[in-house]
């Protein structure tokens, strides 16, 4: 069984996706948001580490696939797994636009063993979502460093301070099947 910090770490990585406020109109922000989620769709893989708390120093790797949400609303659905040593934990997340914000869940949500996404915002190169599980509140920031690198940070609120607890660096996986020469 994963502890709360490990569960947060794994959930965080899966999701590769609140504190920012957009200045664009809802119509413009909607198309901007969809464009961001299209950029982060695809397969991502990379290492992460718990950087604070009881399990500080725990390293893990994640392999995630993101598909853009269908329909008119912006969002993404992530599936995959994270591995800590020989233990493999399935990961999933759904983030969908809800008015001018976002909602969703990591794993089975806060009513199960996961987290709820309670708010969110997208800017040009990042998404910030508010996360919650009972008395635990925090934020996940997923930022595109470039078209093939995404950095994710999960922070939790301790009193009035947001404390980073997990960091993940994911690389886009590209199908590199070699094509034979034609003679």
Short mmCIF file of C-alpha atoms in Angstrom, two decimals:
data_model
loop_
_atom_site.label_atom_id
_atom_site.label_comp_id
_atom_site.label_asym_id
_atom_site.label_seq_id
_atom_site.Cartn_x
_atom_site.Cartn_y
_atom_site.Cartn_z
CA UNK A 1 0.00 0.00 0.00
CA UNK A 2 1.35 3.44 -0.89
CA UNK A 3 1.57 6.14 1.78
CA UNK A 4 -0.06 9.53 1.28
CA UNK A 5 3.23 11.13 0.03
CA UNK A 6 3.84 8.22 -2.35
CA UNK A 7 0.25 8.39 -3.58
CA UNK A 8 0.58 12.11 -4.13
CA UNK A 9 3.86 11.56 -5.97
CA UNK A 10 2.37 8.98 -8.26
CA UNK A 11 -0.83 10.91 -8.81
CA UNK A 12 1.18 14.01 -9.52
CA UNK A 13 3.27 12.30 -12.11
CA UNK A 14 0.26 10.94 -13.86
CA UNK A 15 -1.26 13.88 -14.40
CA UNK A 16 1.07 15.60 -15.78
CA UNK A 17 -1.46 18.93 -14.97
CA UNK A 18 -4.33 26.79 -8.83
CA UNK A 19 -3.04 29.83 -8.70
CA UNK A 20 -2.85 31.64 -12.04
CA UNK A 21 -5.56 33.87 -13.42
CA UNK A 22 -6.02 34.39 -17.16
CA UNK A 23 -6.58 37.87 -18.51
CA UNK A 24 -8.04 36.70 -21.83
CA UNK A 25 -11.74 36.46 -22.51
CA UNK A 26 -13.31 33.01 -21.93
CA UNK A 27 -13.50 32.35 -25.69
CA UNK A 28 -9.83 33.17 -26.18
CA UNK A 29 -8.73 31.31 -23.07
CA UNK A 30 -10.74 28.26 -24.18
CA UNK A 31 -8.87 28.00 -27.48
CA UNK A 32 -5.57 28.74 -25.72
CA UNK A 33 -6.33 26.03 -23.16
CA UNK A 34 -7.18 23.48 -25.87
CA UNK A 35 -3.94 24.35 -27.67
CA UNK A 36 -1.95 23.71 -24.48
CA UNK A 37 -3.55 20.31 -23.89
CA UNK A 38 -2.91 19.38 -27.55
CA UNK A 39 0.77 20.22 -26.97
CA UNK A 40 0.99 17.94 -23.93
CA UNK A 41 -0.90 15.02 -25.45
CA UNK A 42 1.22 12.01 -26.36
CA UNK A 43 3.57 9.74 -24.48
CA UNK A 44 5.82 11.02 -21.69
CA UNK A 45 8.41 9.24 -19.59
CA UNK A 46 10.83 10.30 -16.90
CA UNK A 47 12.15 10.36 -13.35
CA UNK A 48 10.74 11.99 -10.27
CA UNK A 49 11.63 12.39 -6.64
CA UNK A 50 9.89 13.15 -3.37
CA UNK A 51 11.78 16.22 -2.14
CA UNK A 52 10.17 16.81 1.27
CA UNK A 53 8.46 14.91 4.05
CA UNK A 54 8.81 11.46 5.54
CA UNK A 55 9.71 9.85 2.20
CA UNK A 56 12.17 12.55 1.08
CA UNK A 57 14.69 11.14 -1.37
CA UNK A 58 12.37 8.44 -2.76
CA UNK A 59 12.95 8.23 -6.50
CA UNK A 60 10.46 6.89 -9.04
CA UNK A 61 9.87 6.82 -12.79
CA UNK A 62 6.66 7.35 -14.69
CA UNK A 63 5.40 6.37 -18.13
CA UNK A 64 2.24 8.27 -19.07
CA UNK A 65 0.08 8.77 -22.15
CA UNK A 66 -2.14 11.83 -22.52
CA UNK A 67 -5.14 12.13 -24.82
CA UNK A 68 -6.94 15.41 -25.41
CA UNK A 69 -10.46 15.49 -23.99
CA UNK A 70 -13.13 15.15 -26.66
CA UNK A 71 -15.83 17.68 -27.30
CA UNK A 72 -15.79 21.44 -27.01
CA UNK A 73 -14.18 21.71 -23.57
CA UNK A 74 -10.45 21.75 -22.96
CA UNK A 75 -8.83 19.00 -20.93
CA UNK A 76 -6.80 15.83 -20.94
CA UNK A 77 -7.04 12.19 -19.88
CA UNK A 78 -3.84 10.54 -18.68
CA UNK A 79 -3.14 6.85 -18.23
CA UNK A 80 0.00 4.93 -17.42
CA UNK A 81 2.05 3.90 -14.42
CA UNK A 82 4.75 4.97 -12.02
CA UNK A 83 7.39 2.62 -10.67
CA UNK A 84 9.19 2.77 -7.33
CA UNK A 85 11.81 0.03 -7.37
CA UNK A 86 10.01 -3.20 -8.26
CA UNK A 87 6.57 -1.80 -7.36
CA UNK A 88 4.42 -0.59 -10.23
CA UNK A 89 1.38 1.61 -9.54
CA UNK A 90 -1.24 2.27 -12.26
CA UNK A 91 -1.83 5.99 -12.77
CA UNK A 92 -4.75 7.87 -14.25
CA UNK A 93 -6.07 11.40 -14.25
CA UNK A 94 -8.86 13.34 -15.89
CA UNK A 95 -8.76 17.13 -16.09
CA UNK A 96 -11.72 18.90 -17.75
CA UNK A 97 -12.72 22.50 -18.16
CA UNK A 98 -15.55 23.64 -15.88
CA UNK A 99 -16.51 27.19 -16.79
CA UNK A 100 -13.43 29.38 -16.34
CA UNK A 101 -11.69 26.76 -14.17
CA UNK A 102 -11.00 23.01 -14.12
CA UNK A 103 -12.14 19.93 -12.24
CA UNK A 104 -11.20 16.29 -12.27
CA UNK A 105 -9.47 13.59 -10.34
CA UNK A 106 -6.27 11.62 -9.95
CA UNK A 107 -6.87 7.88 -9.68
CA UNK A 108 -10.34 7.44 -8.15
CA UNK A 109 -10.54 10.88 -6.53
CA UNK A 110 -10.51 11.94 -2.89
CA UNK A 111 -13.41 9.62 -2.01
CA UNK A 112 -11.13 6.70 -2.93
CA UNK A 113 -7.34 6.58 -2.76
CA UNK A 114 -6.67 9.53 -5.04
CA UNK A 115 -7.02 13.30 -5.19
CA UNK A 116 -9.65 15.71 -6.50
CA UNK A 117 -8.79 18.53 -8.88
CA UNK A 118 -10.78 21.45 -7.54
CA UNK A 119 -9.57 24.39 -9.65
CA UNK A 120 -7.24 25.22 -12.47
CA UNK A 121 -5.92 27.59 -15.05
CA UNK A 122 -3.85 27.37 -18.22
CA UNK A 123 -1.36 29.90 -19.53
CA UNK A 124 0.73 29.67 -22.68
CA UNK A 125 3.19 27.04 -21.41
CA UNK A 126 1.76 25.69 -18.16
CA UNK A 127 -1.26 24.42 -16.30
CA UNK A 128 -1.80 24.93 -12.58
CA UNK A 129 -4.45 22.87 -10.81
CA UNK A 130 -5.61 22.94 -7.21
CA UNK A 131 -5.64 19.50 -5.57
CA UNK A 132 -7.47 18.28 -2.49
CA UNK A 133 -7.84 15.19 -0.32
CA UNK A 134 -9.63 15.68 2.98
CA UNK A 135 -7.40 18.11 4.94
CA UNK A 136 -4.63 18.08 2.32
CA UNK A 137 -4.66 21.05 -0.07
CA UNK A 138 -2.07 21.87 -2.67
CA UNK A 139 -1.27 22.61 -6.27
CA UNK A 140 0.28 20.86 -9.23
CA UNK A 141 2.13 22.87 -11.86
CA UNK A 142 3.01 21.25 -15.19
CA UNK A 143 5.22 23.48 -17.34
CA UNK A 144 6.43 22.83 -20.87
CA UNK A 145 10.11 23.72 -20.92
CA UNK A 146 10.14 23.06 -24.67
CA UNK A 147 8.20 20.80 -27.06
CA UNK A 148 9.79 17.65 -25.65
CA UNK A 149 10.32 18.41 -21.93
CA UNK A 150 7.69 18.90 -19.24
CA UNK A 151 8.51 19.65 -15.60
CA UNK A 152 5.94 19.00 -12.90
CA UNK A 153 5.94 20.19 -9.30
CA UNK A 154 3.45 19.28 -6.59
CA UNK A 155 3.27 21.49 -3.55
CA UNK A 156 1.14 21.11 -0.44
CA UNK A 157 -0.12 23.85 1.82
CA UNK A 158 1.44 23.83 5.29
CA UNK A 159 -0.21 26.57 7.36
CA UNK A 160 0.03 29.57 4.98
CA UNK A 161 2.98 28.34 2.90
CA UNK A 162 3.07 26.18 -0.24
CA UNK A 163 5.87 23.60 0.19
CA UNK A 164 7.16 21.70 -2.86
CA UNK A 165 7.10 17.96 -2.11
CA UNK A 166 7.46 16.25 -5.50
CA UNK A 167 9.32 17.02 -8.69
CA UNK A 168 9.13 15.17 -12.00
CA UNK A 169 10.87 15.77 -15.32
CA UNK A 170 9.20 14.07 -18.27
CA UNK A 171 10.50 13.67 -21.81
CA UNK A 172 8.26 13.23 -24.82
CA UNK A 173 8.59 9.76 -26.30
CA UNK A 174 8.75 9.72 -30.08
CA UNK A 175 8.30 6.63 -32.19
CA UNK A 176 11.77 6.06 -33.56
CA UNK A 177 11.08 3.00 -35.67
CA UNK A 178 13.64 2.98 -38.39
CA UNK A 179 12.35 2.80 -41.92
CA UNK A 180 14.39 0.55 -44.17
CA UNK A 181 15.86 1.90 -47.36
CA UNK A 182 14.11 1.25 -50.63
CA UNK A 183 16.28 0.06 -53.44
#
